[in-house]
PDB file of C-alpha atoms in Angstrom:
ATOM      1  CA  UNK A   1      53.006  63.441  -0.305  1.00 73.00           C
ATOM      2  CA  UNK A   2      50.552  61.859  -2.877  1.00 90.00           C
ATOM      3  CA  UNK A   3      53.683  60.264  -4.568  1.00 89.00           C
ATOM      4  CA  UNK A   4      55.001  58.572  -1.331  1.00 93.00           C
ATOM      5  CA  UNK A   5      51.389  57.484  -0.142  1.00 95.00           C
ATOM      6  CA  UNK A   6      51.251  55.166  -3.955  1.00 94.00           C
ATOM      7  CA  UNK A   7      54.924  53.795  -2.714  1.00 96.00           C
ATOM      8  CA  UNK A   8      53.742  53.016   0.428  1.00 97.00           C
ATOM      9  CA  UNK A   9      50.772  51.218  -1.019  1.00 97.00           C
ATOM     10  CA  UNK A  10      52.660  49.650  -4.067  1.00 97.00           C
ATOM     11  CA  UNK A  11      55.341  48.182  -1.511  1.00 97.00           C
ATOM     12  CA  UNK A  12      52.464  47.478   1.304  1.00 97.00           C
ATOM     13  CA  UNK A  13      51.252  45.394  -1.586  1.00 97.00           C
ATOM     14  CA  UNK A  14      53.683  43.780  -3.495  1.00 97.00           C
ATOM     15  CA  UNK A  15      56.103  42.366  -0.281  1.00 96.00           C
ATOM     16  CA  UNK A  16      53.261  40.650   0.836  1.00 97.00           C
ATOM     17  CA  UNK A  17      52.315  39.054  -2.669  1.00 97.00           C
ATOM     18  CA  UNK A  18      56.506  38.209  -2.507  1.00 95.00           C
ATOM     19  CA  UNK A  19      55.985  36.181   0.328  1.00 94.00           C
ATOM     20  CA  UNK A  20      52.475  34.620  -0.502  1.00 97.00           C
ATOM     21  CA  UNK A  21      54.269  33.290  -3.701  1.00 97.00           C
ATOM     22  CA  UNK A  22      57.892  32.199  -1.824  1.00 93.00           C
ATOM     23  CA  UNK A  23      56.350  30.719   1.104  1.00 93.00           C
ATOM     24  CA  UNK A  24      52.374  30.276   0.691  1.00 96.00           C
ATOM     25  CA  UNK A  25      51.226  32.675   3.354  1.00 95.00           C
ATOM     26  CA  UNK A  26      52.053  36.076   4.886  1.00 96.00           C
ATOM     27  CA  UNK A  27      50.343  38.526   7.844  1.00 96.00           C
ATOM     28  CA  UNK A  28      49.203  41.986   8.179  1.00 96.00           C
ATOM     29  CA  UNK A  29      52.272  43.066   9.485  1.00 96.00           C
ATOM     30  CA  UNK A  30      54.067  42.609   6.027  1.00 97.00           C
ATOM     31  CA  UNK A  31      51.736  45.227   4.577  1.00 97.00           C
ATOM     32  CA  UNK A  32      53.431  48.176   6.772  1.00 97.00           C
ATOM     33  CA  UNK A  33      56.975  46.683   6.534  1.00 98.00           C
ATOM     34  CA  UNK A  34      56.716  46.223   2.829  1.00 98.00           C
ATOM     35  CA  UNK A  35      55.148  50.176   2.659  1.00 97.00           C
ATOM     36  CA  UNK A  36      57.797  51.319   4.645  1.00 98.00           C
ATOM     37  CA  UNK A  37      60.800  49.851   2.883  1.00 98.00           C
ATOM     38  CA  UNK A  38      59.844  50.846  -0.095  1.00 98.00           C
ATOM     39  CA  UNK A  39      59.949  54.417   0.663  1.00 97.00           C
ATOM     40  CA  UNK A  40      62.666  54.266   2.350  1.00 97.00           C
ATOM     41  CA  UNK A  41      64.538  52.342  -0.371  1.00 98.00           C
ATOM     42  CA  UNK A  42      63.257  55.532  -2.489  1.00 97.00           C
ATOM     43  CA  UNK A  43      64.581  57.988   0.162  1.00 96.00           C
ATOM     44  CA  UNK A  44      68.034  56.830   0.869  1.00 96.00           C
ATOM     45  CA  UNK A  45      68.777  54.515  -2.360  1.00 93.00           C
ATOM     46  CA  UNK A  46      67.278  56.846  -5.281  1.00 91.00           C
ATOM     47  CA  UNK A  47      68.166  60.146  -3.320  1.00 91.00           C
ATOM     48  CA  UNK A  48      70.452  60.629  -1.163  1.00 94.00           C
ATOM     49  CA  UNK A  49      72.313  57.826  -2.242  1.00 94.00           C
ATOM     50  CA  UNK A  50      71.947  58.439  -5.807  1.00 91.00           C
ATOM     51  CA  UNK A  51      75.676  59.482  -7.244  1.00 94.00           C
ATOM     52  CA  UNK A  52      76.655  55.659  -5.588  1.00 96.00           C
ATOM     53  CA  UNK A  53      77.869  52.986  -7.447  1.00 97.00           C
ATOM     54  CA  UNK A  54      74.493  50.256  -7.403  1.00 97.00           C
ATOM     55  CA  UNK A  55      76.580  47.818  -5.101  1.00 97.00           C
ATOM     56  CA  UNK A  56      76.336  50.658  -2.166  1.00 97.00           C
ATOM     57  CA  UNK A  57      72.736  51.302  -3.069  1.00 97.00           C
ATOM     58  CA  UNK A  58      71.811  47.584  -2.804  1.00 98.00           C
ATOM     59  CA  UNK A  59      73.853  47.344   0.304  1.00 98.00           C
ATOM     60  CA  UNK A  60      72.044  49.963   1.630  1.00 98.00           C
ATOM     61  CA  UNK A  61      68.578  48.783   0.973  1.00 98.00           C
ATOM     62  CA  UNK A  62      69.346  45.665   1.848  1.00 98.00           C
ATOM     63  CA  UNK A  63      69.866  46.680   5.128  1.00 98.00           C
ATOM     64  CA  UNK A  64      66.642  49.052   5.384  1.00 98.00           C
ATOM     65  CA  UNK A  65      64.862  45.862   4.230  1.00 98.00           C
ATOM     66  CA  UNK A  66      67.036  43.688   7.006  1.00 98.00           C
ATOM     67  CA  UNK A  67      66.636  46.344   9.787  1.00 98.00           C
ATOM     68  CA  UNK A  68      62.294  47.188   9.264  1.00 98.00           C
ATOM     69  CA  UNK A  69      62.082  43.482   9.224  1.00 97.00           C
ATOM     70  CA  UNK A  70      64.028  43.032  12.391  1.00 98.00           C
ATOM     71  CA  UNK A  71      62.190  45.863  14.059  1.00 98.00           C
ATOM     72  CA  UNK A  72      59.176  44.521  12.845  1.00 98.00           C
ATOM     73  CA  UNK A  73      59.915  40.603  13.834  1.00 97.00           C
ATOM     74  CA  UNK A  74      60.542  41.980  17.365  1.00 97.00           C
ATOM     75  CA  UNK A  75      57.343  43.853  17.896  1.00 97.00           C
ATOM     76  CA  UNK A  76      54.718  41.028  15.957  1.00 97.00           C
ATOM     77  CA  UNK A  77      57.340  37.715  16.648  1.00 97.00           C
ATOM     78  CA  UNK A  78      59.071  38.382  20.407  1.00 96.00           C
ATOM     79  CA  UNK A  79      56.906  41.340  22.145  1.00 96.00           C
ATOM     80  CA  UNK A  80      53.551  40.214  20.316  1.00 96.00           C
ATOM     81  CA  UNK A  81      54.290  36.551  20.700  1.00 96.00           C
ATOM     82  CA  UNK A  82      52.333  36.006  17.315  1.00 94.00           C
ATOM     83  CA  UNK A  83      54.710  33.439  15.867  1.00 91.00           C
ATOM     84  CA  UNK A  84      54.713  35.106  12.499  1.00 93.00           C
ATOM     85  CA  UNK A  85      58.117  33.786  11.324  1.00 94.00           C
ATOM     86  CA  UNK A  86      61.103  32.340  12.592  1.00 95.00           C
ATOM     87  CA  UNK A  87      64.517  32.231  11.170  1.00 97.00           C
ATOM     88  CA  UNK A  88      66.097  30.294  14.363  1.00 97.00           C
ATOM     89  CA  UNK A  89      66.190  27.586  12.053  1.00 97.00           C
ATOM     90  CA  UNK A  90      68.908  29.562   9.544  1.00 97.00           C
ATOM     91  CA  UNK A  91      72.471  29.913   9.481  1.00 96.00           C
ATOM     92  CA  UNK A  92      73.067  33.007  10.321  1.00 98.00           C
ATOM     93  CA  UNK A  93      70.248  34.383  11.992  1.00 98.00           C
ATOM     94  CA  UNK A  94      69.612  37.355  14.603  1.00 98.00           C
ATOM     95  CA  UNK A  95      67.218  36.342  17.503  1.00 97.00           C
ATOM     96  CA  UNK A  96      65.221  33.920  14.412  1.00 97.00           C
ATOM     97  CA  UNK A  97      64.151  37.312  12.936  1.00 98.00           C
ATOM     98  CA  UNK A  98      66.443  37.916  10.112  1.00 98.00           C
ATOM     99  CA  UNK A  99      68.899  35.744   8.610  1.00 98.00           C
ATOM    100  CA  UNK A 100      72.005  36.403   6.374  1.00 98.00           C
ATOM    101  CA  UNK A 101      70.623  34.223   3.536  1.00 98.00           C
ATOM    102  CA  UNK A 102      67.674  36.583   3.167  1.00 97.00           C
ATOM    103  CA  UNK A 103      69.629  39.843   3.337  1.00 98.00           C
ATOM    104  CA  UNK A 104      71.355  38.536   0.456  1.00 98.00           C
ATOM    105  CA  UNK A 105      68.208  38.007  -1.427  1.00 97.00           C
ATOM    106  CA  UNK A 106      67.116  41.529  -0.410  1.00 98.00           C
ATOM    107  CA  UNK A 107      70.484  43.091  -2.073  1.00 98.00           C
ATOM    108  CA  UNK A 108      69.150  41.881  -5.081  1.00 98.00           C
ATOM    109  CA  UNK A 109      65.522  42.697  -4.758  1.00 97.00           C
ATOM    110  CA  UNK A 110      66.779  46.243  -3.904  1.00 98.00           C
ATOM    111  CA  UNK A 111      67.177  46.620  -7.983  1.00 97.00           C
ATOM    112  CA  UNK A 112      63.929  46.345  -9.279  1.00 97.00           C
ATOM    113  CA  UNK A 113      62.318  48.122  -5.653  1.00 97.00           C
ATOM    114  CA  UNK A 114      64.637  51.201  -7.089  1.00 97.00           C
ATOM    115  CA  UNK A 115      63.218  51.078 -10.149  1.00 96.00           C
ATOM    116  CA  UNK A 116      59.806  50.733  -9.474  1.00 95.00           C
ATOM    117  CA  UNK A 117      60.311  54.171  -7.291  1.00 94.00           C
ATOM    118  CA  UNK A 118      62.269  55.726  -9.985  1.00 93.00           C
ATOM    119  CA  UNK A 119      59.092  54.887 -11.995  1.00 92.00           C
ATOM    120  CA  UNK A 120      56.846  55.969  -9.805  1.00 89.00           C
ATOM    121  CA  UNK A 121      58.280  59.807 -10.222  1.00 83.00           C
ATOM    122  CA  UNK A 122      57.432  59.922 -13.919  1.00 79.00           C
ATOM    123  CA  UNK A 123      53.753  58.477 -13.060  1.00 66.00           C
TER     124      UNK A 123
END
């Protein structure tokens, strides 16, 4: 429990930072999302997932990251009207809440998230 609390804090930290440094601002919201993925990268990606090659891992967390930030862009962007983001802008996008060009860049941020949980179990 203790081990998945520090995720959730570590990723609750560092997705916001991410986007404060890529785009100059973030919101609240970012906090839980990035908490969540990251355990959740650590659950399905590092564990159950572990005997895949890293292409299906990074597929894989690239969609966790995709799907919490859909789920999340629905509840703060369309239910909470708060205007948070919008990919509508984007080829590719679903609803302006995720994009293609951005689940791309999450297949690839998927590598170091792993490692920073595999890390985290020798801590």
């Amino acid at each position: 429990m203790k081990r998945e609390v520090s995720l959730f804090l570590t990723g609750g930290t560092l997705y916001p930072l991410l986007e404060i440094l890529w785009r100059g601002r973030t919101h609240p919201s970012m906090s839980v999302t990035g908490g969540a993925c990251l355990c959740l990268i650590d659950k399905v990606c590092n564990r159950r997932m572990e005997n895949q090659s890293l292409s299906r891992r990074c597929l894989a967390g690239s969609g966790i990251i995709t799907g919490v930030e859909f789920g999340v862009g629905l509840l703060v962007n369309v239910i909470g009207k708060r205007k948070v983001w919008d990919y509508s802008h984007v080829p590719f996008n679903l609803f302006g809440q995720v994009c293609l060009p951005y689940t791309i860049l999450w297949y690839f941020l998927t590598i170091p998230a792993m490692q920073l949980c595999r890390l985290s179990r020798t801590a």
